[in-house]
């Protein structure tokens, strides 16, 4: 798998965060590392 994650996967993470899920649960559901998901969410915050 490419290191570059698709917009769809990152978008799914953002939707799940908006629904109240934490980054660890999102990471598990998406099969990504928690640190990667946390980074996505931090970069889009604001």
Short mmCIF file of N, CA and C in Angstrom, two decimals:
data_model
loop_
_atom_site.label_atom_id
_atom_site.label_comp_id
_atom_site.label_asym_id
_atom_site.label_seq_id
_atom_site.Cartn_x
_atom_site.Cartn_y
_atom_site.Cartn_z
N UNK A 1 0.84 -1.19 0.00
CA UNK A 1 0.00 0.00 0.00
C UNK A 1 0.88 1.24 0.00
N UNK A 2 0.45 2.21 -0.72
CA UNK A 2 1.19 3.46 -0.81
C UNK A 2 1.18 4.18 0.54
N UNK A 3 2.23 4.94 0.79
CA UNK A 3 2.29 5.72 2.02
C UNK A 3 1.29 6.87 2.00
N UNK A 4 0.92 7.27 0.82
CA UNK A 4 -0.06 8.35 0.68
C UNK A 4 -1.46 7.75 0.86
N UNK A 5 -2.18 8.27 1.82
CA UNK A 5 -3.53 7.76 2.09
C UNK A 5 -4.53 8.51 1.23
N UNK A 6 -5.55 7.80 0.84
CA UNK A 6 -6.55 8.41 -0.03
C UNK A 6 -7.37 9.45 0.72
N UNK A 7 -7.87 10.37 -0.04
CA UNK A 7 -8.75 11.39 0.52
C UNK A 7 -9.97 10.76 1.18
N UNK A 8 -10.44 9.67 0.60
CA UNK A 8 -11.62 8.99 1.15
C UNK A 8 -11.35 8.47 2.56
N UNK A 9 -10.19 7.89 2.80
CA UNK A 9 -9.87 7.34 4.12
C UNK A 9 -9.72 8.46 5.14
N UNK A 10 -9.05 9.52 4.76
CA UNK A 10 -8.89 10.66 5.67
C UNK A 10 -10.25 11.31 5.94
N UNK A 11 -11.06 11.42 4.91
CA UNK A 11 -12.41 11.97 5.09
C UNK A 11 -13.24 11.13 6.03
N UNK A 12 -13.11 9.81 5.92
CA UNK A 12 -13.83 8.91 6.83
C UNK A 12 -13.37 9.15 8.27
N UNK A 13 -12.08 9.34 8.46
CA UNK A 13 -11.55 9.62 9.80
C UNK A 13 -12.15 10.91 10.35
N UNK A 14 -12.25 11.93 9.52
CA UNK A 14 -12.80 13.21 9.97
C UNK A 14 -14.28 13.09 10.33
N UNK A 15 -15.03 12.33 9.55
CA UNK A 15 -16.45 12.13 9.84
C UNK A 15 -16.61 11.40 11.17
N UNK A 16 -15.78 10.40 11.38
CA UNK A 16 -15.87 9.64 12.64
C UNK A 16 -15.47 10.50 13.83
N UNK A 17 -14.49 11.38 13.65
CA UNK A 17 -14.11 12.30 14.72
C UNK A 17 -15.27 13.23 15.04
N UNK A 18 -15.93 13.74 14.01
CA UNK A 18 -17.08 14.62 14.21
C UNK A 18 -18.21 13.90 14.92
N UNK A 19 -18.28 12.58 14.76
CA UNK A 19 -19.31 11.78 15.43
C UNK A 19 -18.93 11.47 16.87
N UNK A 20 -17.73 11.90 17.27
CA UNK A 20 -17.35 11.75 18.67
C UNK A 20 -16.35 10.63 18.97
N UNK A 21 -15.89 9.93 17.94
CA UNK A 21 -14.92 8.86 18.18
C UNK A 21 -13.52 9.44 18.40
N UNK A 22 -12.74 8.75 19.19
CA UNK A 22 -11.36 9.14 19.42
C UNK A 22 -10.44 8.58 18.36
N UNK A 23 -9.24 9.13 18.28
CA UNK A 23 -8.32 8.73 17.22
C UNK A 23 -7.91 7.26 17.31
N UNK A 24 -7.85 6.69 18.51
CA UNK A 24 -7.47 5.27 18.62
C UNK A 24 -8.54 4.35 18.02
N UNK A 25 -9.79 4.65 18.32
CA UNK A 25 -10.88 3.84 17.75
C UNK A 25 -10.98 4.02 16.24
N UNK A 26 -10.76 5.23 15.78
CA UNK A 26 -10.78 5.49 14.35
C UNK A 26 -9.66 4.71 13.67
N UNK A 27 -8.48 4.76 14.25
CA UNK A 27 -7.33 4.06 13.68
C UNK A 27 -7.58 2.56 13.58
N UNK A 28 -8.15 1.99 14.62
CA UNK A 28 -8.46 0.56 14.61
C UNK A 28 -9.46 0.23 13.50
N UNK A 29 -10.49 1.04 13.38
CA UNK A 29 -11.52 0.80 12.37
C UNK A 29 -10.97 0.93 10.94
N UNK A 30 -10.01 1.82 10.75
CA UNK A 30 -9.47 2.06 9.41
C UNK A 30 -8.22 1.24 9.10
N UNK A 31 -7.71 0.53 10.10
CA UNK A 31 -6.51 -0.26 9.88
C UNK A 31 -5.26 0.58 9.72
N UNK A 32 -5.23 1.72 10.39
CA UNK A 32 -4.08 2.63 10.33
C UNK A 32 -3.50 2.76 11.73
N UNK A 33 -2.29 3.27 11.81
CA UNK A 33 -1.68 3.45 13.12
C UNK A 33 -2.32 4.65 13.82
N UNK A 34 -2.44 4.58 15.15
CA UNK A 34 -3.01 5.71 15.88
C UNK A 34 -2.25 7.02 15.66
N UNK A 35 -0.93 6.94 15.55
CA UNK A 35 -0.17 8.18 15.35
C UNK A 35 -0.50 8.83 14.00
N UNK A 36 -0.73 8.02 12.99
CA UNK A 36 -1.10 8.56 11.67
C UNK A 36 -2.45 9.25 11.73
N UNK A 37 -3.42 8.60 12.34
CA UNK A 37 -4.76 9.19 12.43
C UNK A 37 -4.73 10.45 13.28
N UNK A 38 -4.00 10.43 14.36
CA UNK A 38 -3.88 11.62 15.22
C UNK A 38 -3.29 12.78 14.42
N UNK A 39 -2.29 12.49 13.59
CA UNK A 39 -1.66 13.54 12.77
C UNK A 39 -2.67 14.12 11.77
N UNK A 40 -3.46 13.25 11.13
CA UNK A 40 -4.47 13.74 10.20
C UNK A 40 -5.42 14.70 10.89
N UNK A 41 -5.90 14.27 12.07
CA UNK A 41 -6.89 15.06 12.78
C UNK A 41 -6.31 16.38 13.26
N UNK A 42 -5.07 16.38 13.68
CA UNK A 42 -4.44 17.62 14.13
C UNK A 42 -4.23 18.59 12.97
N UNK A 43 -3.86 18.07 11.81
CA UNK A 43 -3.61 18.94 10.66
C UNK A 43 -4.88 19.58 10.14
N UNK A 44 -6.00 18.97 10.35
CA UNK A 44 -7.25 19.53 9.84
C UNK A 44 -8.01 20.30 10.89
N UNK A 45 -7.52 20.33 12.11
CA UNK A 45 -8.19 21.06 13.18
C UNK A 45 -7.93 22.55 13.01
N UNK A 46 -8.96 23.33 13.19
CA UNK A 46 -8.74 24.77 13.15
C UNK A 46 -9.57 25.41 12.17
#
